């Protein structure tokens, strides 16, 4: 089989647009759709075909990639796409969704006659633009050859977690990974806020960490966004990370766990959104540290 694929990308926000551009650079034919057409139209200059509806976007596609807000949005858009789906096409589901969403989406794939592959990604704007995401995938072996050139175009590596995408192994691992992401991002904001309140120069804090086991590159990245006032454009927005935090908290509670840190950061993200920072980077929760 040739490595070139016809790929429909449904959802061209921060991540979807970057993935579409990398697919084009790799030589794939790319058709795109976004609920807000203005977010998809710039991709025409890169060579993508901008479709007016999900059904038009998926017409003739070998692979359909969904990168939308949540499970409900994915189900809605894929149902809209149904008239254009090619029987036997592979649906590469990259949206971060809840544990309970995955079996329902897999059932929808069966209903529509397409092969379902879970493929949430780990990474933010910069690795997405560089094609260096880590793809966390689950799906049948027969589909892997079909999606391999697509995954290679958007990611540095793929971690396969199982053969039954309906079991949700990739989604569960993605939520665990994102629990770490939000933990570190929250720590960056709180550390800077505390340092300032105590009159400690943040550089001295990082000097203590420098080169030791407590030093974390991601912590420095998020701290720099705050210190340099570079919260827009977001690498991982308050609105999206807030949705993911709620999914993590819900999954934990359903299994009898109290993740106090995740619950607290979820609340901080809600406060940041209430401050009008929904589209800023998640590090903007720094501004919620001040006492009311």
mmCIF file of C-alpha atoms in Angstrom, residues 6-291:
data_model
loop_
_atom_site.group_PDB
_atom_site.id
_atom_site.type_symbol
_atom_site.label_atom_id
_atom_site.label_comp_id
_atom_site.label_asym_id
_atom_site.label_seq_id
_atom_site.Cartn_x
_atom_site.Cartn_y
_atom_site.Cartn_z
ATOM 1 C CA UNK A 6 -6.565 10.979 1.850
ATOM 2 C CA UNK A 7 -7.210 12.303 5.345
ATOM 3 C CA UNK A 8 -10.190 14.283 6.596
ATOM 4 C CA UNK A 9 -9.432 16.424 9.642
ATOM 5 C CA UNK A 10 -12.564 17.382 11.535
ATOM 6 C CA UNK A 11 -11.675 20.185 13.946
ATOM 7 C CA UNK A 12 -8.939 22.689 13.092
ATOM 8 C CA UNK A 13 -8.240 24.413 16.380
ATOM 9 C CA UNK A 14 -4.746 24.680 17.856
ATOM 10 C CA UNK A 15 -4.001 20.977 17.531
ATOM 11 C CA UNK A 16 -6.080 20.029 14.507
ATOM 12 C CA UNK A 17 -4.663 22.798 12.313
ATOM 13 C CA UNK A 18 -1.090 21.878 13.223
ATOM 14 C CA UNK A 19 -1.747 18.213 12.525
ATOM 15 C CA UNK A 20 -3.354 19.046 9.167
ATOM 16 C CA UNK A 21 -0.311 21.088 8.111
ATOM 17 C CA UNK A 22 2.050 18.267 9.011
ATOM 18 C CA UNK A 23 -0.075 15.816 7.040
ATOM 19 C CA UNK A 24 0.162 18.110 4.024
ATOM 20 C CA UNK A 25 3.940 18.393 4.409
ATOM 21 C CA UNK A 26 4.145 14.598 4.439
ATOM 22 C CA UNK A 27 2.401 14.429 1.074
ATOM 23 C CA UNK A 28 -1.083 13.379 2.129
ATOM 24 C CA UNK A 29 -4.253 14.754 0.567
ATOM 25 C CA UNK A 30 -5.999 16.652 3.355
ATOM 26 C CA UNK A 31 -9.611 17.762 3.558
ATOM 27 C CA UNK A 32 -10.579 19.913 6.547
ATOM 28 C CA UNK A 33 -13.703 21.118 8.293
ATOM 29 C CA UNK A 34 -14.263 23.261 11.359
ATOM 30 C CA UNK A 35 -17.464 24.440 13.011
ATOM 31 C CA UNK A 36 -16.152 27.993 12.716
ATOM 32 C CA UNK A 37 -15.124 28.120 9.062
ATOM 33 C CA UNK A 38 -12.678 30.959 9.703
ATOM 34 C CA UNK A 39 -10.485 28.551 11.669
ATOM 35 C CA UNK A 40 -10.232 26.181 8.677
ATOM 36 C CA UNK A 41 -9.878 28.633 5.784
ATOM 37 C CA UNK A 42 -6.167 29.507 6.354
ATOM 38 C CA UNK A 43 -5.306 25.862 5.665
ATOM 39 C CA UNK A 44 -6.304 26.328 2.020
ATOM 40 C CA UNK A 45 -3.076 28.274 1.509
ATOM 41 C CA UNK A 46 -1.171 25.194 2.684
ATOM 42 C CA UNK A 47 -2.933 22.978 0.171
ATOM 43 C CA UNK A 48 -5.882 21.614 2.137
ATOM 44 C CA UNK A 49 -9.361 21.330 0.679
ATOM 45 C CA UNK A 50 -11.691 23.282 2.974
ATOM 46 C CA UNK A 51 -15.118 21.626 3.145
ATOM 47 C CA UNK A 52 -18.388 23.252 4.068
ATOM 48 C CA UNK A 53 -19.761 20.277 5.982
ATOM 49 C CA UNK A 54 -18.357 17.228 7.791
ATOM 50 C CA UNK A 55 -19.913 14.968 5.131
ATOM 51 C CA UNK A 56 -18.101 16.862 2.361
ATOM 52 C CA UNK A 57 -14.821 16.678 4.270
ATOM 53 C CA UNK A 58 -14.894 12.896 4.700
ATOM 54 C CA UNK A 59 -16.012 12.116 1.155
ATOM 55 C CA UNK A 60 -13.462 9.627 -0.233
ATOM 56 C CA UNK A 61 -11.207 9.790 2.842
ATOM 57 C CA UNK A 62 -9.139 6.759 3.813
ATOM 58 C CA UNK A 63 -8.704 8.135 7.334
ATOM 59 C CA UNK A 64 -10.966 10.466 9.287
ATOM 60 C CA UNK A 65 -9.215 12.276 12.153
ATOM 61 C CA UNK A 66 -11.364 13.946 14.819
ATOM 62 C CA UNK A 67 -9.804 16.661 16.985
ATOM 63 C CA UNK A 68 -12.757 18.379 18.616
ATOM 64 C CA UNK A 69 -13.658 19.647 22.091
ATOM 65 C CA UNK A 70 -15.207 16.637 23.813
ATOM 66 C CA UNK A 71 -17.006 13.347 23.362
ATOM 67 C CA UNK A 72 -20.396 14.931 22.706
ATOM 68 C CA UNK A 73 -18.960 17.137 19.959
ATOM 69 C CA UNK A 74 -17.199 14.150 18.380
ATOM 70 C CA UNK A 75 -20.378 12.070 18.253
ATOM 71 C CA UNK A 76 -22.395 14.972 16.839
ATOM 72 C CA UNK A 77 -19.901 15.793 14.093
ATOM 73 C CA UNK A 78 -19.291 12.186 13.063
ATOM 74 C CA UNK A 79 -23.039 11.643 12.714
ATOM 75 C CA UNK A 80 -23.119 14.719 10.468
ATOM 76 C CA UNK A 81 -20.255 13.199 8.490
ATOM 77 C CA UNK A 82 -21.989 9.821 8.102
ATOM 78 C CA UNK A 83 -23.425 10.368 4.590
ATOM 79 C CA UNK A 84 -19.929 10.923 3.202
ATOM 80 C CA UNK A 85 -18.078 8.159 5.033
ATOM 81 C CA UNK A 86 -16.491 5.479 2.885
ATOM 82 C CA UNK A 87 -17.292 1.967 4.159
ATOM 83 C CA UNK A 88 -14.151 0.512 5.680
ATOM 84 C CA UNK A 89 -12.510 3.892 6.301
ATOM 85 C CA UNK A 90 -10.511 4.245 9.516
ATOM 86 C CA UNK A 91 -11.692 6.727 12.103
ATOM 87 C CA UNK A 92 -8.706 8.054 14.062
ATOM 88 C CA UNK A 93 -10.208 9.574 17.209
ATOM 89 C CA UNK A 94 -7.699 12.034 18.712
ATOM 90 C CA UNK A 95 -9.956 14.180 20.883
ATOM 91 C CA UNK A 96 -9.398 13.796 24.624
ATOM 92 C CA UNK A 97 -12.671 12.316 25.846
ATOM 93 C CA UNK A 98 -13.976 10.676 28.990
ATOM 94 C CA UNK A 99 -13.536 7.025 29.867
ATOM 95 C CA UNK A 100 -17.246 6.390 29.322
ATOM 96 C CA UNK A 101 -17.271 8.182 25.960
ATOM 97 C CA UNK A 102 -14.958 5.729 24.245
ATOM 98 C CA UNK A 103 -17.217 2.642 24.163
ATOM 99 C CA UNK A 104 -20.061 4.796 22.836
ATOM 100 C CA UNK A 105 -17.876 6.205 20.070
ATOM 101 C CA UNK A 106 -16.660 2.708 19.184
ATOM 102 C CA UNK A 107 -20.292 1.585 18.943
ATOM 103 C CA UNK A 108 -21.006 4.534 16.653
ATOM 104 C CA UNK A 109 -18.118 3.459 14.426
ATOM 105 C CA UNK A 110 -19.597 -0.037 14.193
ATOM 106 C CA UNK A 111 -22.982 1.452 13.335
ATOM 107 C CA UNK A 112 -21.451 3.520 10.518
ATOM 108 C CA UNK A 113 -19.264 0.722 9.149
ATOM 109 C CA UNK A 114 -15.869 2.288 9.854
ATOM 110 C CA UNK A 115 -12.879 1.011 11.832
ATOM 111 C CA UNK A 116 -12.350 2.784 15.141
ATOM 112 C CA UNK A 117 -8.843 3.618 16.382
ATOM 113 C CA UNK A 118 -8.229 5.572 19.577
ATOM 114 C CA UNK A 119 -5.392 8.050 19.108
ATOM 115 C CA UNK A 120 -5.306 10.848 21.707
ATOM 116 C CA UNK A 121 -2.056 12.795 21.633
ATOM 117 C CA UNK A 122 0.294 14.081 24.307
ATOM 118 C CA UNK A 123 1.763 17.476 23.573
ATOM 119 C CA UNK A 124 0.806 21.114 23.176
ATOM 120 C CA UNK A 125 0.987 23.720 20.398
ATOM 121 C CA UNK A 126 4.755 23.640 19.841
ATOM 122 C CA UNK A 127 5.207 19.854 19.464
ATOM 123 C CA UNK A 128 2.017 19.722 17.408
ATOM 124 C CA UNK A 129 3.403 22.300 14.987
ATOM 125 C CA UNK A 130 6.725 20.430 14.823
ATOM 126 C CA UNK A 131 5.074 17.045 14.242
ATOM 127 C CA UNK A 132 6.555 15.807 17.512
ATOM 128 C CA UNK A 133 3.461 14.723 19.411
ATOM 129 C CA UNK A 134 3.359 11.409 21.255
ATOM 130 C CA UNK A 135 0.365 9.442 19.996
ATOM 131 C CA UNK A 136 -1.318 7.091 22.471
ATOM 132 C CA UNK A 137 -3.201 4.579 20.344
ATOM 133 C CA UNK A 138 -5.359 1.491 20.503
ATOM 134 C CA UNK A 139 -6.911 -0.377 17.619
ATOM 135 C CA UNK A 140 -6.950 -3.566 15.559
ATOM 136 C CA UNK A 141 -3.679 -4.670 13.918
ATOM 137 C CA UNK A 142 -5.256 -4.537 10.458
ATOM 138 C CA UNK A 143 -5.805 -0.788 10.820
ATOM 139 C CA UNK A 144 -2.270 0.016 11.923
ATOM 140 C CA UNK A 145 -0.756 -0.128 8.437
ATOM 141 C CA UNK A 146 -3.459 2.250 7.231
ATOM 142 C CA UNK A 147 -2.909 4.838 9.944
ATOM 143 C CA UNK A 148 0.880 4.470 10.354
ATOM 144 C CA UNK A 149 1.797 7.123 7.735
ATOM 145 C CA UNK A 150 -0.721 9.499 9.302
ATOM 146 C CA UNK A 151 0.604 8.951 12.811
ATOM 147 C CA UNK A 152 4.189 9.285 11.579
ATOM 148 C CA UNK A 153 3.331 12.681 10.071
ATOM 149 C CA UNK A 154 1.896 14.146 13.261
ATOM 150 C CA UNK A 155 3.932 12.427 15.967
ATOM 151 C CA UNK A 156 7.463 11.594 17.003
ATOM 152 C CA UNK A 157 6.342 8.175 18.215
ATOM 153 C CA UNK A 158 3.244 6.091 18.832
ATOM 154 C CA UNK A 159 2.589 4.136 22.022
ATOM 155 C CA UNK A 160 0.143 1.296 21.318
ATOM 156 C CA UNK A 161 -1.890 0.279 24.364
ATOM 157 C CA UNK A 162 -4.138 -2.451 22.999
ATOM 158 C CA UNK A 163 -6.010 -3.926 20.052
ATOM 159 C CA UNK A 164 -9.576 -3.234 21.225
ATOM 160 C CA UNK A 165 -10.193 0.497 20.891
ATOM 161 C CA UNK A 166 -13.593 0.139 22.543
ATOM 162 C CA UNK A 167 -11.860 -0.842 25.791
ATOM 163 C CA UNK A 168 -10.532 2.699 26.127
ATOM 164 C CA UNK A 169 -6.961 1.842 27.135
ATOM 165 C CA UNK A 170 -5.533 4.813 25.199
ATOM 166 C CA UNK A 171 -8.045 7.241 26.683
ATOM 167 C CA UNK A 172 -7.330 6.034 30.201
ATOM 168 C CA UNK A 173 -3.580 6.457 29.721
ATOM 169 C CA UNK A 174 -4.113 9.924 28.211
ATOM 170 C CA UNK A 175 -6.074 11.034 31.286
ATOM 171 C CA UNK A 176 -3.269 9.809 33.548
ATOM 172 C CA UNK A 177 -0.729 11.745 31.469
ATOM 173 C CA UNK A 178 -2.860 14.890 31.553
ATOM 174 C CA UNK A 179 -3.227 14.603 35.323
ATOM 175 C CA UNK A 180 0.553 15.078 35.470
ATOM 176 C CA UNK A 181 0.438 17.954 32.981
ATOM 177 C CA UNK A 182 -2.108 19.905 35.011
ATOM 178 C CA UNK A 183 -0.247 19.138 38.245
ATOM 179 C CA UNK A 184 2.970 20.696 36.929
ATOM 180 C CA UNK A 185 1.213 23.655 35.312
ATOM 181 C CA UNK A 186 -0.581 24.396 38.578
ATOM 182 C CA UNK A 187 2.707 24.129 40.474
ATOM 183 C CA UNK A 188 4.315 26.707 38.165
ATOM 184 C CA UNK A 189 1.665 29.306 38.945
ATOM 185 C CA UNK A 190 1.590 28.628 42.656
ATOM 186 C CA UNK A 191 5.384 28.633 43.027
ATOM 187 C CA UNK A 192 5.689 32.012 41.317
ATOM 188 C CA UNK A 193 2.817 33.485 43.320
ATOM 189 C CA UNK A 194 4.328 32.273 46.609
ATOM 190 C CA UNK A 195 7.815 33.476 45.672
ATOM 191 C CA UNK A 196 6.505 36.939 44.894
ATOM 192 C CA UNK A 197 4.462 37.063 48.092
ATOM 193 C CA UNK A 198 7.539 36.120 50.153
ATOM 194 C CA UNK A 199 9.849 38.485 48.297
ATOM 195 C CA UNK A 200 11.879 35.665 46.738
ATOM 196 C CA UNK A 201 13.315 36.192 43.255
ATOM 197 C CA UNK A 202 12.035 33.265 41.114
ATOM 198 C CA UNK A 203 15.486 32.856 39.555
ATOM 199 C CA UNK A 204 16.812 31.824 42.968
ATOM 200 C CA UNK A 205 14.195 29.077 43.129
ATOM 201 C CA UNK A 206 15.283 27.727 39.755
ATOM 202 C CA UNK A 207 18.927 28.064 40.805
ATOM 203 C CA UNK A 208 18.260 25.658 43.665
ATOM 204 C CA UNK A 209 16.553 23.192 41.296
ATOM 205 C CA UNK A 210 19.116 23.542 38.513
ATOM 206 C CA UNK A 211 20.400 20.161 37.331
ATOM 207 C CA UNK A 212 18.868 18.239 40.212
ATOM 208 C CA UNK A 213 16.128 15.617 40.336
ATOM 209 C CA UNK A 214 13.490 18.270 41.160
ATOM 210 C CA UNK A 215 14.216 20.220 37.976
ATOM 211 C CA UNK A 216 11.431 19.819 35.403
ATOM 212 C CA UNK A 217 11.629 21.395 31.935
ATOM 213 C CA UNK A 218 7.844 21.684 31.687
ATOM 214 C CA UNK A 219 7.763 23.611 34.974
ATOM 215 C CA UNK A 220 10.246 26.099 33.519
ATOM 216 C CA UNK A 221 8.255 26.399 30.292
ATOM 217 C CA UNK A 222 5.035 27.265 32.119
ATOM 218 C CA UNK A 223 6.803 29.606 34.521
ATOM 219 C CA UNK A 224 8.384 31.446 31.578
ATOM 220 C CA UNK A 225 4.973 31.955 29.960
ATOM 221 C CA UNK A 226 3.828 33.707 33.134
ATOM 222 C CA UNK A 227 6.973 35.714 33.745
ATOM 223 C CA UNK A 228 7.229 36.868 30.116
ATOM 224 C CA UNK A 229 3.477 37.529 29.728
ATOM 225 C CA UNK A 230 3.197 35.071 26.828
ATOM 226 C CA UNK A 231 -0.093 33.417 27.785
ATOM 227 C CA UNK A 232 -1.521 34.034 24.300
ATOM 228 C CA UNK A 233 -1.554 32.282 21.954
ATOM 229 C CA UNK A 234 -2.106 29.358 24.286
ATOM 230 C CA UNK A 235 -0.076 26.166 24.149
ATOM 231 C CA UNK A 236 -2.826 24.431 26.160
ATOM 232 C CA UNK A 237 -5.771 26.719 26.809
ATOM 233 C CA UNK A 238 -7.640 27.227 30.075
ATOM 234 C CA UNK A 239 -10.907 26.109 28.479
ATOM 235 C CA UNK A 240 -9.545 22.872 27.055
ATOM 236 C CA UNK A 241 -7.466 21.957 30.095
ATOM 237 C CA UNK A 242 -10.468 22.715 32.311
ATOM 238 C CA UNK A 243 -12.501 20.192 30.341
ATOM 239 C CA UNK A 244 -9.732 17.615 30.716
ATOM 240 C CA UNK A 245 -9.440 18.303 34.458
ATOM 241 C CA UNK A 246 -13.160 17.633 34.869
ATOM 242 C CA UNK A 247 -12.808 14.351 32.960
ATOM 243 C CA UNK A 248 -9.944 13.294 35.230
ATOM 244 C CA UNK A 249 -11.827 14.171 38.407
ATOM 245 C CA UNK A 250 -14.962 12.370 37.189
ATOM 246 C CA UNK A 251 -13.021 9.224 36.229
ATOM 247 C CA UNK A 252 -11.354 9.167 39.647
ATOM 248 C CA UNK A 253 -14.579 9.676 41.573
ATOM 249 C CA UNK A 254 -16.307 6.897 39.631
ATOM 250 C CA UNK A 255 -13.554 4.603 40.892
ATOM 251 C CA UNK A 256 -13.720 5.730 44.508
ATOM 252 C CA UNK A 257 -10.738 8.103 44.417
ATOM 253 C CA UNK A 258 -10.430 11.634 45.736
ATOM 254 C CA UNK A 259 -7.737 13.449 43.746
ATOM 255 C CA UNK A 260 -7.562 16.547 45.896
ATOM 256 C CA UNK A 261 -4.909 18.224 43.752
ATOM 257 C CA UNK A 262 -6.771 17.643 40.484
ATOM 258 C CA UNK A 263 -10.013 18.822 42.064
ATOM 259 C CA UNK A 264 -8.345 21.990 43.319
ATOM 260 C CA UNK A 265 -6.744 22.746 39.970
ATOM 261 C CA UNK A 266 -10.033 22.095 38.197
ATOM 262 C CA UNK A 267 -11.564 24.767 40.417
ATOM 263 C CA UNK A 268 -8.642 27.124 39.671
ATOM 264 C CA UNK A 269 -9.193 26.645 35.932
ATOM 265 C CA UNK A 270 -12.871 27.484 36.413
ATOM 266 C CA UNK A 271 -11.869 30.681 38.230
ATOM 267 C CA UNK A 272 -9.434 31.582 35.450
ATOM 268 C CA UNK A 273 -12.210 31.094 32.894
ATOM 269 C CA UNK A 274 -14.493 33.315 34.992
ATOM 270 C CA UNK A 275 -11.788 35.992 34.798
ATOM 271 C CA UNK A 276 -12.098 35.927 31.006
ATOM 272 C CA UNK A 277 -8.947 33.845 30.439
ATOM 273 C CA UNK A 278 -10.572 30.869 28.661
ATOM 274 C CA UNK A 279 -8.372 31.207 25.570
ATOM 275 C CA UNK A 280 -5.149 31.929 27.451
ATOM 276 C CA UNK A 281 -2.637 29.252 28.370
ATOM 277 C CA UNK A 282 -3.482 27.112 31.396
ATOM 278 C CA UNK A 283 -0.585 28.772 33.227
ATOM 279 C CA UNK A 284 -2.949 31.753 33.575
ATOM 280 C CA UNK A 285 -4.250 30.100 36.742
ATOM 281 C CA UNK A 286 -1.347 32.007 38.315
ATOM 282 C CA UNK A 287 -3.729 34.978 38.410
ATOM 283 C CA UNK A 288 -6.231 33.092 40.548
ATOM 284 C CA UNK A 289 -3.778 32.839 43.464
ATOM 285 C CA UNK A 290 -4.617 36.247 44.927
ATOM 286 C CA UNK A 291 -6.944 36.087 47.932
#
